[in-house]
């Protein structure tokens, strides 16, 4: 079995993060693509929270991104002026953990052989932080790759039917694609749900937005494109026909080129919504919009949706 070594390094806000993976993978290109996926996620995480401190979410992301490849070893090294963390897994099991906080003057280490060791007697002022460290250590022992619930599988299935491809969940453009798709399909009677609650999109700043959908995309962003699957039995047959008919009209009849697809759907989703909810604003938009004949496109979409029932 061939072992492939991959290293990810990042420096941000006076912090250094190193992730070293040893994988049993014959496909080096696949490993590199998975690392690119992880890199996109970590860049987004650092931008969102302004830190790269390893947490349960980060380890869960790594295990999920590489769930399709047997993991031999995983090492995460983090350093800043006030904190050092080292985490090591062997064959998927937590092997060692090291934590040193200069702020709290506290050092804790764990290994499967030596158990838990502190560099000095525990002080009362550090009891709370030690309690949190032990909870984190237990969580690191139990962390596994994520799995997708039926609502998630259904949304991914609908995405595959609509765009004829699986979503790359590490890209910000994918968020726009989901928002537009859900908004357009909702206007033609296809409702989508997360945890049993309907996804509703609202008009934001020249685009359609759903906080619920945005939150869901963040939760599932670690799933690598080639590991995704569809479950067509989760989508009603009549809805399948309607989704495919709308998709065929948009991407085949209109011949929207891939490079302009997202921008076109941004505009179309807004137009469909405004025509129904804010007609005056819709008319104003028509005067400022591109050369595309949106009134005709919307009429044709209604016909396509009716015929596919």
XYZ file of C-alpha atoms in Angstrom:
309
model
C 0.000 0.000 0.000
C 1.381 3.392 -1.029
C 1.577 6.108 1.648
C 1.099 9.717 0.599
C 2.252 12.623 2.782
C 0.454 15.950 2.573
C 1.239 19.085 4.578
C -0.904 22.177 4.964
C 0.608 25.315 6.483
C -1.039 28.626 7.244
C 0.008 31.800 9.017
C -2.647 34.275 10.083
C -2.819 37.041 12.688
C 0.502 35.967 14.336
C -0.611 32.334 14.403
C 0.920 29.313 12.679
C -0.987 26.163 11.800
C 0.481 22.985 10.334
C -1.550 19.925 9.348
C 0.357 16.794 8.337
C -1.524 13.833 6.901
C -0.228 10.415 5.938
C -2.756 8.696 3.689
C -2.983 5.278 2.098
C -3.886 6.676 -1.306
C -2.686 5.633 -4.742
C -4.236 8.750 -6.296
C -1.956 11.689 -5.516
C -4.105 14.143 -7.498
C -7.154 13.198 -5.429
C -5.219 13.882 -2.223
C -4.139 17.297 -3.493
C -7.722 18.200 -4.456
C -8.943 17.218 -1.004
C -6.241 19.389 0.542
C -7.358 22.310 -1.644
C -10.894 21.746 -0.356
C -9.624 21.797 3.235
C -7.518 24.890 2.532
C -10.595 26.776 1.291
C -12.491 25.809 4.453
C -9.705 26.867 6.804
C -9.260 30.199 5.027
C -12.986 30.811 5.458
C -12.800 29.762 9.123
C -9.869 32.101 9.870
C -11.656 34.965 8.120
C -14.858 34.290 10.061
C -13.372 33.820 13.545
C -9.936 35.521 13.224
C -8.120 32.467 14.598
C -6.705 29.106 13.538
C -6.779 27.436 16.964
C -7.493 23.708 16.453
C -10.903 22.762 17.777
C -13.304 19.846 17.471
C -14.851 21.373 14.363
C -11.472 21.565 12.618
C -10.646 17.917 13.361
C -14.146 16.898 12.276
C -13.662 18.832 9.022
C -10.355 17.075 8.322
C -11.809 13.632 9.005
C -14.816 14.404 6.795
C -12.794 15.832 3.882
C -10.562 12.746 3.907
C -13.253 10.207 4.810
C -12.880 8.608 1.371
C -9.166 7.897 1.973
C -7.764 5.595 4.712
C -6.011 7.790 7.267
C -2.691 6.454 8.619
C -1.708 9.452 10.708
C -2.866 13.015 11.322
C -0.824 15.670 13.125
C -1.996 19.197 13.891
C 0.549 21.718 15.214
C -0.508 25.191 16.316
C 1.669 28.008 17.683
C 1.111 31.607 18.738
C 2.725 33.890 21.299
C 0.439 32.636 24.041
C -0.558 29.107 23.023
C 0.933 25.861 21.701
C -1.189 22.844 20.747
C -0.118 19.519 19.226
C -2.633 16.807 18.311
C -1.730 13.438 16.828
C -3.907 10.588 15.527
C -2.647 7.149 14.442
C -4.923 4.917 12.358
C -7.848 7.201 13.182
C -7.360 7.023 16.990
C -6.144 9.864 19.216
C -2.500 9.080 20.053
C -1.291 12.211 21.852
C -2.315 15.723 22.848
C -0.152 18.581 24.114
C -1.402 21.942 25.369
C 0.710 24.833 26.696
C -0.812 28.184 27.654
C 1.607 31.006 28.516
C -1.319 33.144 29.618
C -2.383 30.624 32.278
C 1.113 29.217 32.905
C -0.301 25.751 32.312
C 0.999 22.724 30.402
C -0.891 19.463 29.918
C 0.116 16.432 27.892
C -1.646 13.188 27.083
C -0.504 9.992 25.424
C -1.999 6.525 25.242
C 0.939 5.192 27.265
C 1.493 7.974 29.821
C -2.120 9.103 30.289
C -2.610 12.737 31.428
C 0.326 14.698 32.854
C 0.512 18.298 34.137
C 3.847 20.098 34.387
C 3.114 21.205 37.967
C 0.516 20.799 40.705
C -2.939 22.017 39.714
C -3.830 25.484 41.040
C -7.373 26.334 42.047
C -7.491 29.249 39.593
C -6.926 26.826 36.713
C -9.618 24.307 37.649
C -12.138 25.656 35.135
C -9.709 25.701 32.203
C -8.510 22.192 33.099
C -12.113 20.988 33.219
C -12.669 22.410 29.710
C -9.418 20.821 28.502
C -10.494 17.407 29.740
C -13.871 17.785 28.012
C -12.062 18.714 24.791
C -9.726 15.743 25.179
C -12.706 13.399 25.511
C -14.334 14.981 22.455
C -11.104 14.573 20.449
C -11.174 10.869 21.374
C -14.683 10.488 19.966
C -14.655 12.827 16.939
C -15.571 11.154 13.647
C -16.325 12.137 10.066
C -19.782 13.655 9.588
C -22.703 11.921 7.931
C -25.562 13.517 6.004
C -29.174 13.464 7.218
C -32.045 12.904 4.768
C -32.822 16.627 4.426
C -29.220 17.231 3.388
C -29.208 14.302 0.979
C -32.436 15.599 -0.562
C -31.037 19.107 -1.071
C -27.866 17.700 -2.658
C -30.012 15.458 -4.882
C -32.074 18.461 -6.009
C -28.844 20.406 -6.673
C -27.533 17.545 -8.828
C -30.822 17.423 -10.769
C -30.879 21.202 -11.252
C -27.214 21.857 -12.122
C -26.317 18.385 -13.423
C -23.269 18.296 -11.139
C -22.421 17.806 -7.478
C -21.775 20.971 -5.432
C -18.256 21.973 -4.399
C -19.101 22.959 -0.839
C -15.753 24.672 -0.236
C -16.521 27.474 -2.723
C -18.418 30.670 -1.877
C -20.030 30.527 -5.335
C -21.782 27.298 -4.315
C -23.630 29.198 -1.607
C -25.034 31.547 -4.279
C -25.955 28.572 -6.457
C -27.951 26.982 -3.637
C -29.661 30.242 -2.687
C -30.684 30.922 -6.288
C -31.857 27.367 -6.923
C -34.003 27.214 -3.787
C -35.472 30.669 -4.497
C -36.346 29.860 -8.130
C -37.805 26.412 -7.397
C -39.853 27.793 -4.497
C -41.629 30.162 -6.911
C -42.720 27.138 -8.969
C -44.118 25.104 -6.097
C -41.073 23.080 -5.021
C -40.446 23.558 -1.306
C -37.261 22.521 0.481
C -36.767 21.804 4.173
C -34.009 21.573 6.780
C -34.824 19.725 9.994
C -38.486 19.782 8.984
C -38.599 23.581 8.662
C -39.256 25.150 5.257
C -36.415 27.114 3.699
C -37.612 30.580 2.777
C -35.504 33.023 0.787
C -35.881 36.775 1.116
C -34.688 39.627 -1.044
C -31.442 41.075 0.282
C -29.076 43.501 -1.420
C -29.749 42.628 -5.073
C -29.848 38.903 -4.276
C -31.943 36.229 -2.619
C -30.840 35.098 0.832
C -31.765 32.519 3.467
C -30.053 32.504 6.853
C -31.220 28.914 7.443
C -29.706 27.749 4.160
C -26.496 29.664 4.852
C -26.177 27.997 8.269
C -26.820 24.542 6.767
C -24.147 25.068 4.104
C -21.593 25.933 6.789
C -22.451 22.759 8.700
C -21.962 20.493 5.685
C -19.125 22.401 3.965
C -16.515 19.753 4.824
C -18.054 17.115 2.528
C -15.796 16.605 -0.478
C -17.470 16.703 -3.888
C -16.489 13.171 -4.953
C -17.856 11.681 -1.707
C -21.371 13.094 -2.211
C -24.216 10.851 -3.333
C -27.839 11.380 -4.350
C -31.040 9.793 -3.010
C -33.649 10.322 -5.711
C -36.277 8.413 -3.729
C -36.322 11.380 -1.319
C -37.681 13.634 -4.095
C -41.249 13.227 -5.322
C -41.449 11.973 -8.945
C -43.540 14.954 -10.058
C -41.047 17.331 -8.461
C -38.180 15.521 -10.176
C -39.803 16.107 -13.564
C -40.396 19.781 -12.770
C -36.833 20.357 -11.544
C -35.327 18.701 -14.608
C -37.676 20.568 -16.963
C -36.788 23.944 -15.437
C -33.077 23.051 -15.523
C -33.290 21.937 -19.161
C -34.971 25.178 -20.166
C -32.452 27.367 -18.349
C -29.225 25.619 -19.287
C -30.060 24.027 -22.638
C -32.782 26.097 -24.293
C -31.333 29.426 -23.157
C -27.787 28.110 -23.621
C -26.408 29.952 -20.575
C -22.644 29.474 -20.667
C -21.063 28.056 -17.470
C -18.972 31.165 -16.797
C -22.119 33.341 -16.646
C -24.430 30.840 -14.960
C -24.214 32.175 -11.403
C -24.618 35.824 -12.392
C -27.580 34.979 -14.637
C -29.339 33.034 -11.875
C -28.622 35.834 -9.375
C -30.590 38.182 -11.605
C -33.294 35.695 -12.545
C -34.036 34.715 -8.939
C -34.424 38.370 -7.990
C -36.647 39.085 -11.012
C -39.002 36.175 -10.310
C -39.336 37.175 -6.660
C -39.861 40.884 -7.336
C -42.436 40.225 -10.059
C -44.509 38.312 -7.534
C -43.918 40.395 -4.385
C -42.775 43.892 -5.448
C -44.073 44.555 -8.941
C -43.158 48.268 -8.993
C -39.562 47.487 -8.087
C -39.578 44.670 -10.647
C -40.534 47.142 -13.399
C -37.747 49.463 -12.299
C -35.306 46.556 -12.393
C -36.347 45.712 -15.951
C -35.270 49.157 -17.104
C -31.836 48.704 -15.496
C -31.291 45.016 -16.281
C -29.290 43.316 -19.017
C -30.459 42.691 -22.577
C -32.066 39.397 -21.555
C -35.832 39.287 -21.970
C -36.748 38.371 -18.386
C -40.537 38.738 -18.806
C -40.439 36.108 -21.577
C -38.072 33.857 -19.605
C -40.389 33.939 -16.587
C -43.475 33.244 -18.741
C -41.707 30.329 -20.405
C -40.624 28.935 -17.045
C -44.241 28.950 -15.866
C -45.272 27.026 -18.986
C -42.428 24.539 -18.519
C -43.374 24.007 -14.855
C -47.054 23.437 -15.740
C -46.288 20.980 -18.554
C -44.009 18.874 -16.361
C -46.727 18.030 -13.819
